Coordinates of C-alpha atoms in Angstrom, one line a residue:
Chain A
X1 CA 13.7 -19.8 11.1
X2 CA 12.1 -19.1 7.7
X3 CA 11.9 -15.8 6.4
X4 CA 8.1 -14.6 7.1
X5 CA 8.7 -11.3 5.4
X6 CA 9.7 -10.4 1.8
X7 CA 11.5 -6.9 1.8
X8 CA 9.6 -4.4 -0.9
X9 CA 12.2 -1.8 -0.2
X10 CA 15.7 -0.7 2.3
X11 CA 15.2 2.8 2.2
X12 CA 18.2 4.9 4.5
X13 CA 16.7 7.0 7.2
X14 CA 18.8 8.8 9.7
X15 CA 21.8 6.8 9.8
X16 CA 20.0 3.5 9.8
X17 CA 17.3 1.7 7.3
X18 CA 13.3 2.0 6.9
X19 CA 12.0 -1.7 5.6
X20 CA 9.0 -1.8 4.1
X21 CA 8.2 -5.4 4.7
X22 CA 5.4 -7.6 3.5
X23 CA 4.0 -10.8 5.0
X24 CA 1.1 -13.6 4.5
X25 CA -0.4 -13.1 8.1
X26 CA -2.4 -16.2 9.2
X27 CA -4.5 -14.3 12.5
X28 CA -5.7 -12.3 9.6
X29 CA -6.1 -14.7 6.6
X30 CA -4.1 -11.1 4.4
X31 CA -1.1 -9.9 3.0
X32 CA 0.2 -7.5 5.9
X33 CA 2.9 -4.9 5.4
X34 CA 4.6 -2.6 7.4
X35 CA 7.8 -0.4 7.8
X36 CA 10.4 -1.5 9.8
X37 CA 13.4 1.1 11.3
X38 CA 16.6 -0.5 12.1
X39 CA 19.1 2.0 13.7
X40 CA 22.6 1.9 12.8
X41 CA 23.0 0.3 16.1
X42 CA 21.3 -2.8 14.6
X43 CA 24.0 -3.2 12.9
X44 CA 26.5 -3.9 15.9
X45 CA 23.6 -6.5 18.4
X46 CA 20.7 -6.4 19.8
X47 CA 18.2 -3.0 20.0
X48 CA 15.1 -2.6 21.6
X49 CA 11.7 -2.4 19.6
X50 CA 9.1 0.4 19.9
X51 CA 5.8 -0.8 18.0
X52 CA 3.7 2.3 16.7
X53 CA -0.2 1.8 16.4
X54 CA -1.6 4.3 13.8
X55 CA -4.9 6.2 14.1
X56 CA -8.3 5.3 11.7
X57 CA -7.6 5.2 8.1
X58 CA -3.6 5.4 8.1
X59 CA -1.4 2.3 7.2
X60 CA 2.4 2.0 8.4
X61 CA 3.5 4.3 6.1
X62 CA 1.9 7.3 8.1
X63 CA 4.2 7.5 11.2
X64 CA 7.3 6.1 8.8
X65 CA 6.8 9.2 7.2
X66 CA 5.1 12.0 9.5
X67 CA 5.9 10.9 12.9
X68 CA 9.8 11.5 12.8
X69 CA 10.4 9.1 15.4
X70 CA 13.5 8.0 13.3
X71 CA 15.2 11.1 14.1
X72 CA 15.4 10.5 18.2
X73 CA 15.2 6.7 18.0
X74 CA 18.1 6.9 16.2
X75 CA 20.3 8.9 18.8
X76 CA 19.0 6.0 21.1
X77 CA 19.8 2.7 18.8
X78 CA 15.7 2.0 19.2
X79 CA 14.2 0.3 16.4
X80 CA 10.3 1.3 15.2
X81 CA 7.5 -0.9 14.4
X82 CA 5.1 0.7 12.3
X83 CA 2.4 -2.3 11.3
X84 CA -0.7 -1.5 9.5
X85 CA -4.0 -0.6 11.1
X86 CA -6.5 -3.6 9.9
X87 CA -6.4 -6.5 7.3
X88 CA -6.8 -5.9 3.8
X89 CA -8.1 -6.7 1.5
X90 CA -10.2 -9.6 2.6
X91 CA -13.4 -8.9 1.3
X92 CA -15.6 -8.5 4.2
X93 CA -19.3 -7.2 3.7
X94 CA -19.5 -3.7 5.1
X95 CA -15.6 -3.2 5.9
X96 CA -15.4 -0.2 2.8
X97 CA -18.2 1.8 3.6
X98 CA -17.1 4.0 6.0
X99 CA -13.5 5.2 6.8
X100 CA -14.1 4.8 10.9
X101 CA -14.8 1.2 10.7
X102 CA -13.3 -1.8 8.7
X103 CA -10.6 -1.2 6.1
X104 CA -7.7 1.1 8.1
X105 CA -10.0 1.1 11.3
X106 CA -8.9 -2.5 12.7
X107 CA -9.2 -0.9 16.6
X108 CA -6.6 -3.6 17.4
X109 CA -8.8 -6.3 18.8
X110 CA -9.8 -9.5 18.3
X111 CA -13.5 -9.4 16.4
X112 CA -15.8 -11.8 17.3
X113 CA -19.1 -11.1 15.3
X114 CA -19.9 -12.4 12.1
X115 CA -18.3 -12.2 9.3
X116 CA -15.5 -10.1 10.8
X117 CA -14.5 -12.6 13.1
X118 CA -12.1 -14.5 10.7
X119 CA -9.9 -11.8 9.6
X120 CA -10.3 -8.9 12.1
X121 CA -7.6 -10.1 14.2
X122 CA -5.3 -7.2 15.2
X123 CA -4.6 -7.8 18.5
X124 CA -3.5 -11.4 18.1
X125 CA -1.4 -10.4 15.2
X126 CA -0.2 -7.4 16.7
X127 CA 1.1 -9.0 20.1
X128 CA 1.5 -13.1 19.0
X129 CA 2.5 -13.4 15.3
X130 CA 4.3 -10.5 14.2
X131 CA 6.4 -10.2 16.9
X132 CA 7.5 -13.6 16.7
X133 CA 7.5 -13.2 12.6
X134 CA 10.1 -10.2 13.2
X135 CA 12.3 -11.5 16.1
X136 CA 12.7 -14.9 13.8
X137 CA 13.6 -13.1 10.5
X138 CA 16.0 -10.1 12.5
X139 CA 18.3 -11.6 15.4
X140 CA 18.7 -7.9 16.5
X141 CA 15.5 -7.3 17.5
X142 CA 15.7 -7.5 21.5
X143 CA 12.1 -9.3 22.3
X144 CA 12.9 -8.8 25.7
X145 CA 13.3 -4.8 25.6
X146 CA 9.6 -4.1 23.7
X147 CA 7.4 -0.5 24.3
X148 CA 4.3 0.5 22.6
X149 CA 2.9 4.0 21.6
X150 CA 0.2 4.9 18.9
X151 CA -2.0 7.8 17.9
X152 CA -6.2 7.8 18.3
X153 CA -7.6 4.5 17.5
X154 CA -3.7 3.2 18.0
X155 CA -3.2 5.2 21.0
X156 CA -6.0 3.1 23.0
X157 CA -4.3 0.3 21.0
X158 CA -1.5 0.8 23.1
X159 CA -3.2 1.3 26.0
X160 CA -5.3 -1.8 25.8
X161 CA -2.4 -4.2 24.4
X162 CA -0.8 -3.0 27.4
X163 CA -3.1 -3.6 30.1
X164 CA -4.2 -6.6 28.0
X165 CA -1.1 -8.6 28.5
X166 CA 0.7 -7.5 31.4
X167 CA 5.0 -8.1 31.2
X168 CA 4.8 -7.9 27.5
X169 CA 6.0 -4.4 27.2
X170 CA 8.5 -1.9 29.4
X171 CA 6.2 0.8 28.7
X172 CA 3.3 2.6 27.2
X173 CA 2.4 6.2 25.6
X174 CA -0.5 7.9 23.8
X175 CA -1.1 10.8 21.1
X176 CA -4.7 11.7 21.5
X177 CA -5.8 8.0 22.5
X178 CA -9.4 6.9 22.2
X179 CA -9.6 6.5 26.1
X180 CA -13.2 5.0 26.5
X181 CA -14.4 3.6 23.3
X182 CA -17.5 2.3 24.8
X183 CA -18.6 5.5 25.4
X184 CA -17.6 7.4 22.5
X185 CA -19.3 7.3 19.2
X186 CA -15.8 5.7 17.3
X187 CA -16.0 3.4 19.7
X188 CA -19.8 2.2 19.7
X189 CA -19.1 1.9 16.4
X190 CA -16.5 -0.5 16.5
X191 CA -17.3 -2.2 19.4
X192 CA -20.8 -2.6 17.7
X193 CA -19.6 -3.9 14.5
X194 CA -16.3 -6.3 15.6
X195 CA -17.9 -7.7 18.8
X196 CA -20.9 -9.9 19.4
X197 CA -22.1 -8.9 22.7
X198 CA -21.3 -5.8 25.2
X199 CA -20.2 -8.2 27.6
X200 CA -16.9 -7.9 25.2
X201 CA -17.3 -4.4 25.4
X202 CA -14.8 -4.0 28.8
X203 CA -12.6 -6.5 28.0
X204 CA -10.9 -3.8 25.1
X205 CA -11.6 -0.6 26.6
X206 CA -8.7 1.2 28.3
X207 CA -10.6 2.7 30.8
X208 CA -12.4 -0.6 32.0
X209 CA -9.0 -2.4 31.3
X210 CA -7.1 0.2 33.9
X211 CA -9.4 -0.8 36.8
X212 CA -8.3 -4.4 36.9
X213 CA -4.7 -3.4 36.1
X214 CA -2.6 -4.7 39.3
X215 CA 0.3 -3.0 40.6
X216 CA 1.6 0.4 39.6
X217 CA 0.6 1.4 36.1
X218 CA 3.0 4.8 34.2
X219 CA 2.0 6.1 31.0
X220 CA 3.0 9.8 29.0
X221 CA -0.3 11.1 27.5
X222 CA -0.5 13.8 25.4
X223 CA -3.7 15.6 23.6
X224 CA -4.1 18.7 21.8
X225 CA -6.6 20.9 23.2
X226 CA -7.7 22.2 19.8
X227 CA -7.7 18.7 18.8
X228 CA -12.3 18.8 17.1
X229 CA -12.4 15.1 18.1
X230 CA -11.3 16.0 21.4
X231 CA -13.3 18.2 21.7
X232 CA -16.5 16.2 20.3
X233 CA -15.8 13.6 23.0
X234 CA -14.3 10.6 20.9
X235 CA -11.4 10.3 23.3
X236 CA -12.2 11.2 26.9
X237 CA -8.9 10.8 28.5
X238 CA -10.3 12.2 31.5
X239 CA -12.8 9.1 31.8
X240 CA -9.1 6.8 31.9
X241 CA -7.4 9.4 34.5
X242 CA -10.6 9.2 36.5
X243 CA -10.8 5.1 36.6
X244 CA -7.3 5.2 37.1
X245 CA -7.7 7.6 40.0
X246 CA -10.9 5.7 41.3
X247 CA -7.9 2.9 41.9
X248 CA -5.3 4.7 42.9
X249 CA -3.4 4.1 39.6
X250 CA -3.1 7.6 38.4
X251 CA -0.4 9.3 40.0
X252 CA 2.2 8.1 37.1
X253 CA 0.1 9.0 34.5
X254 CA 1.5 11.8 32.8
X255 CA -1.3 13.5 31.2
X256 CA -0.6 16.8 29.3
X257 CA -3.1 19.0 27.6
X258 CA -1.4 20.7 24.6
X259 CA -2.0 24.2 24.1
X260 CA -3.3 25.0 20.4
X261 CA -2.4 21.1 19.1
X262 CA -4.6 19.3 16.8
X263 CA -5.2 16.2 15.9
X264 CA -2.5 16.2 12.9
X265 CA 1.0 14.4 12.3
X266 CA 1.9 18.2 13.2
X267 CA 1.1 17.3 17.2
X268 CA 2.6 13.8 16.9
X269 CA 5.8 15.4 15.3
X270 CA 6.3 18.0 17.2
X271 CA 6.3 15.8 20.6
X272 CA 8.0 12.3 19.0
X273 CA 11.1 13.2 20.9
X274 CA 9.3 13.4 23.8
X275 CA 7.6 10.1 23.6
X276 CA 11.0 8.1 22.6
X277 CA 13.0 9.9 25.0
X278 CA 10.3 8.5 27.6
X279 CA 10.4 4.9 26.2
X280 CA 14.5 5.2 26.1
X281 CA 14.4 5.7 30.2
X282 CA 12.8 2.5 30.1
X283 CA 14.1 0.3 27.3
X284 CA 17.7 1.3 27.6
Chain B
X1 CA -1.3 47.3 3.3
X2 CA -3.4 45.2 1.9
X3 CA -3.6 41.3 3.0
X4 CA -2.9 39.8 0.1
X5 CA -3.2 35.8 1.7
X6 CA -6.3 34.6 3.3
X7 CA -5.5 32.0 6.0
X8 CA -6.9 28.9 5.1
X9 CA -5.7 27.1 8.7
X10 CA -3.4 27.5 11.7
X11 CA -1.5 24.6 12.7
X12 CA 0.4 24.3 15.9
X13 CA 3.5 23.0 15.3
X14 CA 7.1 22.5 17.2
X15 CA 5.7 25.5 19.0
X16 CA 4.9 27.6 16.4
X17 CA 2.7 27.8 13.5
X18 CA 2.4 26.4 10.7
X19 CA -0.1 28.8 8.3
X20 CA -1.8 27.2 5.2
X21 CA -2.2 30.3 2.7
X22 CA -3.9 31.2 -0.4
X23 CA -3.3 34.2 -3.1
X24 CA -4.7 35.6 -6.3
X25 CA -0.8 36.0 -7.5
X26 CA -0.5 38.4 -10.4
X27 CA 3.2 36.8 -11.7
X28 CA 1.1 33.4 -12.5
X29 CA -2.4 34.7 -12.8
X30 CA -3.7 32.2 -10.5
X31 CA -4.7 31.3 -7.3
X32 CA -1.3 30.3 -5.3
X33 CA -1.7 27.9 -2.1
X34 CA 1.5 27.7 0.0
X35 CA 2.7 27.1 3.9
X36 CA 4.4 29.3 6.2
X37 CA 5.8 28.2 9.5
X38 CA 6.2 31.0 12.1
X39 CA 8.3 30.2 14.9
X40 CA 6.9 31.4 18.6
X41 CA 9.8 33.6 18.2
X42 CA 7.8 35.5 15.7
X43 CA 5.3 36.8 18.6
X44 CA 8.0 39.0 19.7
X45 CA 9.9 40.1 17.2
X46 CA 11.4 39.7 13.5
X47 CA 12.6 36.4 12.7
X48 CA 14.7 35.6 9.5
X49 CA 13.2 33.9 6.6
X50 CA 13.7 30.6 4.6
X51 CA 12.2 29.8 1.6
X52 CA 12.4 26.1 0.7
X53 CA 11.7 25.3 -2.8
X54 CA 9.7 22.0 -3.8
X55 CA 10.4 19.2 -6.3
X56 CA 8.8 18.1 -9.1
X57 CA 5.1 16.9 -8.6
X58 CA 5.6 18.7 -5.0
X59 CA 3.5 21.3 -3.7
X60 CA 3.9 23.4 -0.6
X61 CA 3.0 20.5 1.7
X62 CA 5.8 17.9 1.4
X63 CA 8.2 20.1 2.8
X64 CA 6.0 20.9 5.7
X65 CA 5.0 17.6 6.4
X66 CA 7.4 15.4 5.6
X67 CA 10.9 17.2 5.6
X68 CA 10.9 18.0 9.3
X69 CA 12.5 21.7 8.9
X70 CA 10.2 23.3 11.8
X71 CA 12.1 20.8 14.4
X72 CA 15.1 22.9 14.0
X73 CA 13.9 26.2 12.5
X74 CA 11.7 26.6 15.5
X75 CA 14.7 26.0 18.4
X76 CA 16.6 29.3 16.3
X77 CA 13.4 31.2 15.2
X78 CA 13.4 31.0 11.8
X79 CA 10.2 31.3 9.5
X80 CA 10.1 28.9 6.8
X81 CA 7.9 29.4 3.5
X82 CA 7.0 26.7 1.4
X83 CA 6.0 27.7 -1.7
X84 CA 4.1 25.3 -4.6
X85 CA 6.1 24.5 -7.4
X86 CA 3.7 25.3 -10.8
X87 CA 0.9 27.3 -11.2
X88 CA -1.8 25.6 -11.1
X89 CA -4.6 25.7 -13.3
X90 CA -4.4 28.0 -16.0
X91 CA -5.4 25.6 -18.7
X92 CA -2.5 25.4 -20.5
X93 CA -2.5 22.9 -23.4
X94 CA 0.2 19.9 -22.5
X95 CA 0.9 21.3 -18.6
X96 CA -0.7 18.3 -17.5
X97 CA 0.5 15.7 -20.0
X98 CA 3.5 14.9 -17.8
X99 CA 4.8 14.4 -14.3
X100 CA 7.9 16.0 -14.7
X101 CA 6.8 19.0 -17.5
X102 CA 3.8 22.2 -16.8
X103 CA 1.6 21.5 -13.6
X104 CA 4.0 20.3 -11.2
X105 CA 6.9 21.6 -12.6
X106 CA 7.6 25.1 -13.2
X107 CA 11.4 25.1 -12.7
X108 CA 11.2 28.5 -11.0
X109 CA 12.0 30.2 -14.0
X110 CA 10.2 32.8 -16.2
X111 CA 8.7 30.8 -19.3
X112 CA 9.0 32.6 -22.7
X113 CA 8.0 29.9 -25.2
X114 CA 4.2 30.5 -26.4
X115 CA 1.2 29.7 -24.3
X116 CA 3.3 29.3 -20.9
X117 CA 5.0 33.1 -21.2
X118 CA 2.0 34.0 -19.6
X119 CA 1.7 32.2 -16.4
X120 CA 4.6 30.3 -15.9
X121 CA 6.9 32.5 -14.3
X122 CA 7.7 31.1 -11.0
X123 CA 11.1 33.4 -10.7
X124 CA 9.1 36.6 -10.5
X125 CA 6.6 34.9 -8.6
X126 CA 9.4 33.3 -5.8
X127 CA 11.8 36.5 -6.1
X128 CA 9.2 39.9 -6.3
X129 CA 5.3 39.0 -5.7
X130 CA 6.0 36.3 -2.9
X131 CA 8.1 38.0 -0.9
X132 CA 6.5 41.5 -0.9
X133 CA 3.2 40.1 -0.2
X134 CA 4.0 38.1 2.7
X135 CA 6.3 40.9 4.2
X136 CA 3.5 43.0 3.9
X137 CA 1.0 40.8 5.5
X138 CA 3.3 39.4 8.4
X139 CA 5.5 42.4 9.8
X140 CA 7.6 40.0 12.0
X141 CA 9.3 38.5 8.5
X142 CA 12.8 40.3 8.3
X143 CA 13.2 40.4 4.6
X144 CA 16.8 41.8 5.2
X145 CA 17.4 37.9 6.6
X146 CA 16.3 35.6 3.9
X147 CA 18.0 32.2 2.8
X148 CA 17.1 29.8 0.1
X149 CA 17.0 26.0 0.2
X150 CA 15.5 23.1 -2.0
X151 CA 14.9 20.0 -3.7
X152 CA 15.4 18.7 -6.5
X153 CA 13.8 20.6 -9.4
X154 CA 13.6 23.0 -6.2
X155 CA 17.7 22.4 -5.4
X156 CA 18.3 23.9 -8.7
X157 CA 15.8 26.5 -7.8
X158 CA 17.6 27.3 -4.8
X159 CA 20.7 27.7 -6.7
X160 CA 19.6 29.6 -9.8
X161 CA 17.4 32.1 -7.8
X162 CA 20.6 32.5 -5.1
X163 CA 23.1 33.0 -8.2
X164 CA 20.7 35.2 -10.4
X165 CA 19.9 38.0 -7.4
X166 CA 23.3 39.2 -5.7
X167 CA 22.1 39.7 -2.2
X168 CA 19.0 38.5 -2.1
X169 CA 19.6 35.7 -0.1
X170 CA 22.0 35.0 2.7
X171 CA 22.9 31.8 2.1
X172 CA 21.9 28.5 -0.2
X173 CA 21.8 24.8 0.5
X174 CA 20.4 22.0 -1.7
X175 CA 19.3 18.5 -1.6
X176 CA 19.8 16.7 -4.6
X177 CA 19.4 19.4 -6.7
X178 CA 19.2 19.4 -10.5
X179 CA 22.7 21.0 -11.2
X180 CA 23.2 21.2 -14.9
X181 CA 19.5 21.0 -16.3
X182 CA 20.7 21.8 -20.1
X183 CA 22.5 18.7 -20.1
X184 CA 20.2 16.2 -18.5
X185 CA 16.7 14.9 -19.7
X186 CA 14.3 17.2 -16.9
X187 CA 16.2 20.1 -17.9
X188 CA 16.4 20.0 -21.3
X189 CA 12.5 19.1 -21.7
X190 CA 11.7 22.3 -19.3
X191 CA 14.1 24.5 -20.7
X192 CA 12.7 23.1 -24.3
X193 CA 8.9 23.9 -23.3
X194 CA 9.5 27.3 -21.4
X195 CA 12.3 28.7 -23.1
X196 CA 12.0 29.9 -26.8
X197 CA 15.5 29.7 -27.9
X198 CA 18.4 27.9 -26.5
X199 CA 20.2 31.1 -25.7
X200 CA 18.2 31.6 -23.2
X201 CA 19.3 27.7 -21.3
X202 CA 22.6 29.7 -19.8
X203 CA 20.2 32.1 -18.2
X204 CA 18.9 29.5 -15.9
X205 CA 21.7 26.6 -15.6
X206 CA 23.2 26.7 -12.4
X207 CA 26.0 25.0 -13.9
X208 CA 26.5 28.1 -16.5
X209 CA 25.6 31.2 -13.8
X210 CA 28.4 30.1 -11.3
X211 CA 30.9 30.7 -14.4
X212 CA 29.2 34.4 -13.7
X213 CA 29.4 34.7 -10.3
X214 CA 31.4 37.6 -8.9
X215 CA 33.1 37.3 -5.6
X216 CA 32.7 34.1 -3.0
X217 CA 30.3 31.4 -3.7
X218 CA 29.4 28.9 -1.0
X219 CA 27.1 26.9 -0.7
X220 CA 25.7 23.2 1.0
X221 CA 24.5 20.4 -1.1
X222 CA 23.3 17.1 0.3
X223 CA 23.3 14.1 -2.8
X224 CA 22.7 10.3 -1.5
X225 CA 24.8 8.1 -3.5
X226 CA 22.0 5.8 -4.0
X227 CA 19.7 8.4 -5.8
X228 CA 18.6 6.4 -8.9
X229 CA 18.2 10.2 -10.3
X230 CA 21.5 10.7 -9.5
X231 CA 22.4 7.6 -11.2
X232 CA 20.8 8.1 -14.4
X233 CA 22.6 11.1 -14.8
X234 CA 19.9 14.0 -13.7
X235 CA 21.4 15.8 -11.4
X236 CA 25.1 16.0 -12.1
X237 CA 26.1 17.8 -9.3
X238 CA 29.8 17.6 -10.4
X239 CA 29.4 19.7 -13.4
X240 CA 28.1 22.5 -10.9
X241 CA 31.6 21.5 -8.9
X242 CA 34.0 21.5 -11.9
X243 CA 32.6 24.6 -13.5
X244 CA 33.0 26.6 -10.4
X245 CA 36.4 25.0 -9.7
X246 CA 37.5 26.6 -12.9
X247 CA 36.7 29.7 -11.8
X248 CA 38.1 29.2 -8.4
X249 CA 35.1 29.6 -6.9
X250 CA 34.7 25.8 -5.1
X251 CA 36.5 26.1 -2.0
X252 CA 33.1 26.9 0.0
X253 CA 30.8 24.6 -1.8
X254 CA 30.1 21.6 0.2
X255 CA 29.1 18.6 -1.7
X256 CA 28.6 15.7 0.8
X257 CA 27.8 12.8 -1.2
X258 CA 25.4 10.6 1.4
X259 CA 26.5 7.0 1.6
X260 CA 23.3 4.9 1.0
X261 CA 20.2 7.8 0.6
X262 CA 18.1 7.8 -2.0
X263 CA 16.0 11.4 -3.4
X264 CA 13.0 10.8 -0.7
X265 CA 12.0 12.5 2.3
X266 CA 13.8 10.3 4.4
X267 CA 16.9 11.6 3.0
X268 CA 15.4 15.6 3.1
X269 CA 14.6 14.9 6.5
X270 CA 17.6 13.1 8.1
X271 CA 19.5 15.9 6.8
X272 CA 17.3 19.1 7.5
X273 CA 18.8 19.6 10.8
X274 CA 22.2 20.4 9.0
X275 CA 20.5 22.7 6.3
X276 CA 18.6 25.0 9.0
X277 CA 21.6 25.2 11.3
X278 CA 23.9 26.3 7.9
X279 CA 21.4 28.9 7.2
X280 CA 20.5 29.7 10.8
X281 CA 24.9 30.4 11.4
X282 CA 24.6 33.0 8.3
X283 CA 21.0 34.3 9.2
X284 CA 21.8 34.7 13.5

């Protein structure tokens, strides 16, 4: 298969190598880069893949660099993900003008309004053509071993691409997820902007999404409780524990308020381990 | 005594804290920001100290953020301070000319070449001020436990600082550290700006003060093979080697030259785990 990416950089990182990778995507009509972590492990046959979502105005560079996922996905042979959070670049009317929507604030869905419906593309390009981009340019990739985590905006990322497209991946966990974006102001926000009716509104909000989920549904949730947008109400997790309750689909949800956490790469750090230990149980 | 920081923010982190601190510091006449990390351990008692010293263009927050010492630090209860690595400023003519020369780029040592004698004297400010302020303000420091580690410009800080003050410290590491700065091009244009007469280069050459040293010197130093600075001849670790070996004081030094790693965080941080756990043997 050709080569979809062009490698900027092969940076070591814990005993294996960081990529920081650069594609033409077609779902968004942009250049697209990310990092990539190969373990040493890589090296030897095939690894499973953990893709990170980042939160609103971070790239892939932010978990590369912050997260330390590298450190435990390492010790498993687990290669990392980290793709961007929205096109770039692409010109859009509006997408710069605020740093919650547009521009690093892609909400990984499929936009159907306006001028935004060309380009915003995330979820497409997150679960159709990068995947196949990567497991085409690097044999070692395991597409059939595949989890999904993110952070705020990326943590209902992972929540929604989950429930979106059941089978695709072994498991699913959340930093401070956006929970119920239809009924948070992020969320209006985005939903308001990317999509042209409310009717679309359910179809990419976790805690709509978990209601129609079928069969047993596990997740590892974690939130700061001095997280401020917590605390405002932009990520009601306790909206998605109650749908999921209202269907009996809460009971391996593992939702843990953390004491004194905020919102920060500090909270995602400190619990990384945790989060790639609990995709290890399942991808390994 | 007097509080000499005002707390600027708390940060939970890895169980601990992570403080973000500001100062009126007397050594530099300016206002000083820096981070401290205190371990849960420090709830209950004293914890030992590590100061980890910055590169060039770093401040306080790279370490903290990116070089993942509170992982370890907080499993042994350690504190960790993360000091900036200039003044900042002052208004010095030429201190912001350069990346690698005045803001940015103090070399922990105590300028005595024209308008930088004043301020510039990041030795006194690391070695006296710092440490007596924050000691004073946070009881459960032990300063009878204190290491030193860096980076860099702050490797050769770590180093000079360690090798000027007999029993100061407890023990030194390094990453990458600048090991012979009156023979390479960062050293000789710092030691050129800060110092008035070349006489005074052996005073802060790592390289020239283990010649000095009374007694045992050991040490760990971390270099990536791959460091372009390492490449092009900055750091020349081996001069520090050879010039302690002729004094027969290299059997405890150990140089691990990392196969592949470059001068980034992701080299700092892959490593860290070793640093804290050197420090924590000699600080426990």
């Amino acid at each position: 298969m050709a080569k979809a990416f062009s490698v900027q950089a092969t940076i070591a990182s814990f005993g294996g190598n960081l990529l920081k990778l650069e594609h033409n995507a077609t779902s968004t009509g942009s250049t697209m880069k990310l990092n990539l972590f190969l373990p040493a492990q890589a090296e030897k046959g095939k690894v499973p893949v953990i893709f990170y979502l980042a939160g609103l105005t971070c790239t892939g560079d932010n978990g590369a660099e912050k997260g330390f996922f590298q450190a435990t996905a390492s010790k498993h042979g687990i290669a990392i993900v980290y793709p961007d959070t929205s096109p770039r670049g692409l010109g859009v009317q509006g997408e710069d003008e605020s740093w919650d929507f547009g521009t690093g604030a892609g909400f990984y869905l499929d936009a159907t309004k306006g001028s935004y419906a060309a380009g915003y593309k995330m979820s497409s390009y997150i679960t159709k053509e990068l995947p196949v981009a990567l497991y085409g340019q690097f044999e070692n990739l395991d597409s059939s071993r595949v989890s999904i985590m993110g952070h705020s905006m990326g943590g209902h990322g992972a929540l929604t691409l989950f429930l979106r497209n059941p089978g695709m991946y072994k498991s699913v966990s959340a930093f401070a997820p956006i929970s119920n974006p239809k009924n948070c102001p992020w969320g209006q926000k985005a939903f308001g902007g990317y999509l042209k009716s409310e009717e679309e509104y359910d179809e990419w909000d976790a805690t709509e999404l978990i209601k129609k989920w079928g069969g047993d549904f596990e997740a590892l949730i974690d939130v700061g409780d001095a997280d401020n947008f917590y605390n405002h109400g932009q990520l009601l997790p306790e909206n998605f524990i109650e749908a999921a309750k209202s269907k009996g689909k809460a009971d391996k949800i593992n939702l843990r308020m953390q004491k004194g956490y905020d919102h920060s790469y500090f909270f995602i750090s400190t619990f990384s381990e945790d989060h790639i230990n609990y995709h290890a149980k399942r991808l390994l």
